[in-house]
Structure formats: C-alpha cells, structure tokens
N, CA and C of each residue as an Amber inpcrd file, in Angstrom:
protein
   306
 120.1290000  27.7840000  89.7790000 119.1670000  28.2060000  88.7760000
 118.3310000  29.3500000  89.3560000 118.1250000  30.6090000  88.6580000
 117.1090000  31.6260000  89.1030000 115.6930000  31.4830000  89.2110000
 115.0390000  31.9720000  89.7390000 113.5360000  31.8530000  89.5050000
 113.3880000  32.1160000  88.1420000 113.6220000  33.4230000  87.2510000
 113.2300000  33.1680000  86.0770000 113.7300000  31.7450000  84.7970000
 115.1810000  31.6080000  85.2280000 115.4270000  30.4850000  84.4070000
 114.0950000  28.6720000  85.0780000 113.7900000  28.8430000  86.2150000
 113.1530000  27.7200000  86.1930000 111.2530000  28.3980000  85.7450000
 111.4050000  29.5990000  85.4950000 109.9720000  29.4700000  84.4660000
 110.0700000  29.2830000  83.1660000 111.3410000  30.0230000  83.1010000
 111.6440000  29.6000000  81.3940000 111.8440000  28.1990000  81.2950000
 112.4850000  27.1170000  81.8460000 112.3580000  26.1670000  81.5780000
 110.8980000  24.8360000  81.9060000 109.7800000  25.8290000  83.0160000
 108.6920000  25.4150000  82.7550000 108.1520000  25.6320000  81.6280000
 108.0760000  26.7480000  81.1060000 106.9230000  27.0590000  79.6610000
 107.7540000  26.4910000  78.7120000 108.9970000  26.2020000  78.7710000
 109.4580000  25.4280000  77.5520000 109.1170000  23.5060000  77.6180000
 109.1820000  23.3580000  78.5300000 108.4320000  21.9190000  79.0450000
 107.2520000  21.8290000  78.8560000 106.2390000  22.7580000  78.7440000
 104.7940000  22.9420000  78.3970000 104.5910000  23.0010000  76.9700000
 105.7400000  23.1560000  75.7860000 105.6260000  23.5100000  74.6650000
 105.6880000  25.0030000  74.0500000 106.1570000  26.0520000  74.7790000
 106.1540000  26.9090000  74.2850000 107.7630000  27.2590000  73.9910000
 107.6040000  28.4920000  73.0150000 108.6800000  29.7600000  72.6580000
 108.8950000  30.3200000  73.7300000 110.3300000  31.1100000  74.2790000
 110.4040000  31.4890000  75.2360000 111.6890000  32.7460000  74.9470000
 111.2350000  34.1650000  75.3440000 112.2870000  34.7650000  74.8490000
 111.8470000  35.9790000  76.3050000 113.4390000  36.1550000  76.9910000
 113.2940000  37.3380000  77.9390000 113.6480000  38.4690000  77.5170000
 112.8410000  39.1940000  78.2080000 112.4750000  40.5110000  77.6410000
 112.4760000  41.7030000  78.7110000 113.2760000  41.0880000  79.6790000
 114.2000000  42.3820000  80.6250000 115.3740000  42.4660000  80.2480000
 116.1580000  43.6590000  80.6040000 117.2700000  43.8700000  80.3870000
 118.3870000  44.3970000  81.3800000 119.7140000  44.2110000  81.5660000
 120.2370000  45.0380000  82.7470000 120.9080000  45.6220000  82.3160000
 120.9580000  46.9760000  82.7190000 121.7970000  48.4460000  82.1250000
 122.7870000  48.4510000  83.2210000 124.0370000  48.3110000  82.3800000
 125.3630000  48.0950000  83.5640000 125.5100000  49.3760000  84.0140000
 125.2030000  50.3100000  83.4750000 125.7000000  51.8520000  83.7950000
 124.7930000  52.1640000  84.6670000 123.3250000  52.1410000  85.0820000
 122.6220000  52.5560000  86.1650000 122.5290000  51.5110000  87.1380000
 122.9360000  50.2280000  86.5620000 122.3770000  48.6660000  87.2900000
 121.1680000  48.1710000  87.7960000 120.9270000  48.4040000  87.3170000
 119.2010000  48.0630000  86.7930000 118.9630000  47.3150000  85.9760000
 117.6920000  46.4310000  86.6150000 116.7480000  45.6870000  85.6270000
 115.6920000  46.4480000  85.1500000 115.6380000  46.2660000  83.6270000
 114.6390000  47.2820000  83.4030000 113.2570000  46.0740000  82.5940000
 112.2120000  46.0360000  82.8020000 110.9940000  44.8830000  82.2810000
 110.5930000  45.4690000  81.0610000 110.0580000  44.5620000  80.1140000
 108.7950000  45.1140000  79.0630000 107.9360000  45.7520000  79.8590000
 107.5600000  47.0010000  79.0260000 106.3850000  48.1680000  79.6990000
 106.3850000  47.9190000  80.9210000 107.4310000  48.1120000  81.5450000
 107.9080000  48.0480000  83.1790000 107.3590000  46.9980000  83.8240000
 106.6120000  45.9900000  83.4790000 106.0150000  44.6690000  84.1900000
 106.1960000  43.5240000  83.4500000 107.3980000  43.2080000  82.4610000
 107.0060000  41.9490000  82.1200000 108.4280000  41.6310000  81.9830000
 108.3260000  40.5130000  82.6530000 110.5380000  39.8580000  82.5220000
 110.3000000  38.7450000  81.2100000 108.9190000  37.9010000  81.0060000
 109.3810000  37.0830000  79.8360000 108.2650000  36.9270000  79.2790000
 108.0930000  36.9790000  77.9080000 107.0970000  36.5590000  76.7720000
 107.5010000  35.1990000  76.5010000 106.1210000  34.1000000  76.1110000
 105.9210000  32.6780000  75.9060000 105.0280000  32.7360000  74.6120000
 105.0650000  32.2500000  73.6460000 104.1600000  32.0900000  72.9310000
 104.0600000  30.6620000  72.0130000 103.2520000  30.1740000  71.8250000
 102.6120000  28.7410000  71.3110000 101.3600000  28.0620000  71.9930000
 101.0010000  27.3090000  71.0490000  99.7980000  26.6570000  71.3160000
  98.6560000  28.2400000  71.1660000  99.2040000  28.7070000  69.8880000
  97.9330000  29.6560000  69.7660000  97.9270000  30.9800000  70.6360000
  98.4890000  31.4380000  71.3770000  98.7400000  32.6610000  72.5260000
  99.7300000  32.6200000  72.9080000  99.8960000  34.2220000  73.6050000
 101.0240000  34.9920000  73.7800000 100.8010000  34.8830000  75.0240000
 102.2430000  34.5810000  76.1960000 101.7890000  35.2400000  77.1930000
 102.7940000  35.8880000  77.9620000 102.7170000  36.6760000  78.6120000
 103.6420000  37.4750000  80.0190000 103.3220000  36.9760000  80.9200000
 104.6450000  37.4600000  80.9770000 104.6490000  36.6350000  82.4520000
 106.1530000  37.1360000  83.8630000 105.5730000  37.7460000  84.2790000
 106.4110000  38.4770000  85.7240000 106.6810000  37.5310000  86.6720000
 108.0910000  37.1870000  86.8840000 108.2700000  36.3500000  87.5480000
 109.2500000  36.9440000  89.2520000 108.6090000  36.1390000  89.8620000
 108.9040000  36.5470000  91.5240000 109.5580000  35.7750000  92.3930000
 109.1430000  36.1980000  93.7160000 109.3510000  34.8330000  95.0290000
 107.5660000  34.9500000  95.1360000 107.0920000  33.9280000  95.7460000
 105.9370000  34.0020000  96.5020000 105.3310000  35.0680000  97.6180000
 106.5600000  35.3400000  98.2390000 106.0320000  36.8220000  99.3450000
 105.9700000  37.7150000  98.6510000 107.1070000  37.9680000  97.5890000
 106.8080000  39.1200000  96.5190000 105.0270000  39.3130000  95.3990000
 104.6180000  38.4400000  95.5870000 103.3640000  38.4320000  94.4660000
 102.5370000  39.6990000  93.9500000 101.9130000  40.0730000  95.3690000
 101.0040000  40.9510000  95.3480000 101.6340000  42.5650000  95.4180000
 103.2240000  42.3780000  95.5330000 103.5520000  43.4260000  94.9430000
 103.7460000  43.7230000  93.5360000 104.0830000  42.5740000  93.1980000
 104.0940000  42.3890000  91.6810000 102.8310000  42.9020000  90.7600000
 101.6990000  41.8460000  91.6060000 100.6670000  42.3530000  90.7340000
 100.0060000  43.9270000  90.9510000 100.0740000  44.4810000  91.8010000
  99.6790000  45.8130000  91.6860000 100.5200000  46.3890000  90.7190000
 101.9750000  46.5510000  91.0600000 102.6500000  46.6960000  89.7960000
 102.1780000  46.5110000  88.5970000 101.5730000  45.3900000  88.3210000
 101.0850000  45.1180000  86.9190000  99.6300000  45.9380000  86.3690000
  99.1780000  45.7890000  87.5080000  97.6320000  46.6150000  87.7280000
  97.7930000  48.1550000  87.3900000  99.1410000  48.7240000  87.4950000
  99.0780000  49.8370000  87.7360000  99.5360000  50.4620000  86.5860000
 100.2560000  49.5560000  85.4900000 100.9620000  49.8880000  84.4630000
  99.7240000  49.9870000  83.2120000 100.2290000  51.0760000  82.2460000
  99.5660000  51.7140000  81.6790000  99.2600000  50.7760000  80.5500000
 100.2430000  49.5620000  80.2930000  99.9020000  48.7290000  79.1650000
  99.0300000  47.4690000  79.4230000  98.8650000  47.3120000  80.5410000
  97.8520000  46.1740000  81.1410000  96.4090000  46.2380000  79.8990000
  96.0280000  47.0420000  79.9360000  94.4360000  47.0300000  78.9090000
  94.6240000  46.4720000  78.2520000  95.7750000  47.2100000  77.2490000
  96.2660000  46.8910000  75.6880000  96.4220000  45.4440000  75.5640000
  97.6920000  44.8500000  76.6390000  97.7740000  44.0740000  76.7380000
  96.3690000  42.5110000  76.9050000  95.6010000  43.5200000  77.5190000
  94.8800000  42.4210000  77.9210000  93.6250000  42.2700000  76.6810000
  93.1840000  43.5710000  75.8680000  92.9770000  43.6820000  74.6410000
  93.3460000  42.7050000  73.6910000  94.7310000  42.8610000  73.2630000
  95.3630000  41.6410000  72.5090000  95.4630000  40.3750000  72.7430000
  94.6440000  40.3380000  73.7220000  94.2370000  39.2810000  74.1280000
  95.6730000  38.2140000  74.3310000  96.2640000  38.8620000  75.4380000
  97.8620000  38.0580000  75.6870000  97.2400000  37.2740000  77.5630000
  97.6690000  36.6140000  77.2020000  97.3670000  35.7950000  78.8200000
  98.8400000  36.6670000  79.9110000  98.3610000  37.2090000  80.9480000
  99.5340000  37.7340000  81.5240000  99.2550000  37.0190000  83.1710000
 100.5470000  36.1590000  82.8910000 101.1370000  35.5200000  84.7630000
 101.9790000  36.2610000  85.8460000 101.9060000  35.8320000  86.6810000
 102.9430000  35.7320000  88.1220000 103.1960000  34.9390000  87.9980000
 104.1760000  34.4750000  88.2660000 104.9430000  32.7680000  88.7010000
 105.5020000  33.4780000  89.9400000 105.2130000  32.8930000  91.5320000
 105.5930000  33.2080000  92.6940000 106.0180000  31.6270000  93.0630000
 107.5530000  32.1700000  93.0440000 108.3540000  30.4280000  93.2960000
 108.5560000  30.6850000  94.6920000 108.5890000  29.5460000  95.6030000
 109.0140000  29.5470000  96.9610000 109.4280000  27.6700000  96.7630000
 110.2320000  27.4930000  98.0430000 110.7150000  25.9680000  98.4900000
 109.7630000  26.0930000  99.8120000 109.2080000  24.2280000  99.3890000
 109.0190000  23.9230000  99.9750000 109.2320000  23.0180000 101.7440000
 108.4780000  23.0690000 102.1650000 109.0830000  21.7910000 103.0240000
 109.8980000  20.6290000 102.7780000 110.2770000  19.6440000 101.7820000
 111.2710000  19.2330000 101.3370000 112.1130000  20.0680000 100.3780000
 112.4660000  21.4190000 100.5690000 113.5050000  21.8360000  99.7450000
 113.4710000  22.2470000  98.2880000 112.0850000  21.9210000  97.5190000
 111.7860000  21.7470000  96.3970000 111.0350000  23.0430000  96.4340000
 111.8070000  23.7360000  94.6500000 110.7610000  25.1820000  94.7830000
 109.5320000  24.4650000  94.0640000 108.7970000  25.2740000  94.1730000
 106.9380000  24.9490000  93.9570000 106.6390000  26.4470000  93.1690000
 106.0120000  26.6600000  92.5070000 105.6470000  27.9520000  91.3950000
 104.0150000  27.9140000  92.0770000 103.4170000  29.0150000  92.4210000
 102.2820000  29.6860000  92.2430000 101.8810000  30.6650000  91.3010000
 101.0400000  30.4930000  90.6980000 100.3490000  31.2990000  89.1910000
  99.3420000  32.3020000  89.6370000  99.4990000  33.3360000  89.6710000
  98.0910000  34.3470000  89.2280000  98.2410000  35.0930000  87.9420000
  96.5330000  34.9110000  87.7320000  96.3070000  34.8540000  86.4540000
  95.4170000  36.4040000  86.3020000  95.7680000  37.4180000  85.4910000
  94.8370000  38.5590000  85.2010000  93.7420000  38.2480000  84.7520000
C-alpha cells in the first residue's frame, strides 16, 4: 500500500469523500499535484480539505513547498483545511501518520 493510498483510506475511515487529484504524465513521467501542492482533496462533515501527502523526513520540504505556492491564500481564504500527512514505521513496523496543519 502507498503512503497516499493509506491516507486515502484514513479520511475515508474518518467519514469523508476522497478523490486524487495528482496526475502522472507518461510522456514527461511526472507527477504533476493540484496548484503544484496538493495530491488529494477530502471533503465532508462540512469542509474541504488538502492534503499533501509524504514520508516524515520529507515534511518540511513539503510544507515550504506549500508556503510557497501561489494558491495557498486563496486556498486558505475558502476556507479549505490544508494537511501534510508525514507517514514513517515505527519501531514495531507499523506506519504512524504525522499531521501539520496550515
């Protein structure tokens, strides 16, 4: 299972909609994100949210990334809740998700 399939199957365990919203272009091979920072939109229980999903060492590259992108305001305007999910395994083997929250 990928890191993003085990967030998608967290926010769907939480009650939400869950639809990804990267794409891979076979011809350059590339992943390409919503407004270059977002791999999946969640929405229910009243809000929208993004959500960029990682490893745990990756985070804080992520979030500057996110910091740096031109739709962050808007986004945060429309009042959309936008995550990190930074998955790592633990000491028994088990991945564990860390959240930062804009």
């Amino acid at each position: 299972m990928t890191l993003t399939q085990r967030t998608v199957k967290m926010m769907r365990d939480q009650g939400y909609m869950v639809a990804t919203v990267e794409y891979f272009n076979a011809y350059t091979k590339r992943k390409y994100d919503l407004f270059g920072c977002i791999d999946l939109l969640a929405i229910g229980n009243g809000e929208t949210i993004a959500i960029q999903v990682t490893s745990k060492s990756n985070m804080s590259a992520r979030i500057k990334k996110i910091e740096a992108s031109d739709a962050l305001p808007e986004m945060l305007r429309s009042k959309w809740r936008i995550l990190v999910h930074g998955w790592w395994r633990n000491k028994s083997n088990r991945y564990e998700v860390k959240e930062f929250e804009f």
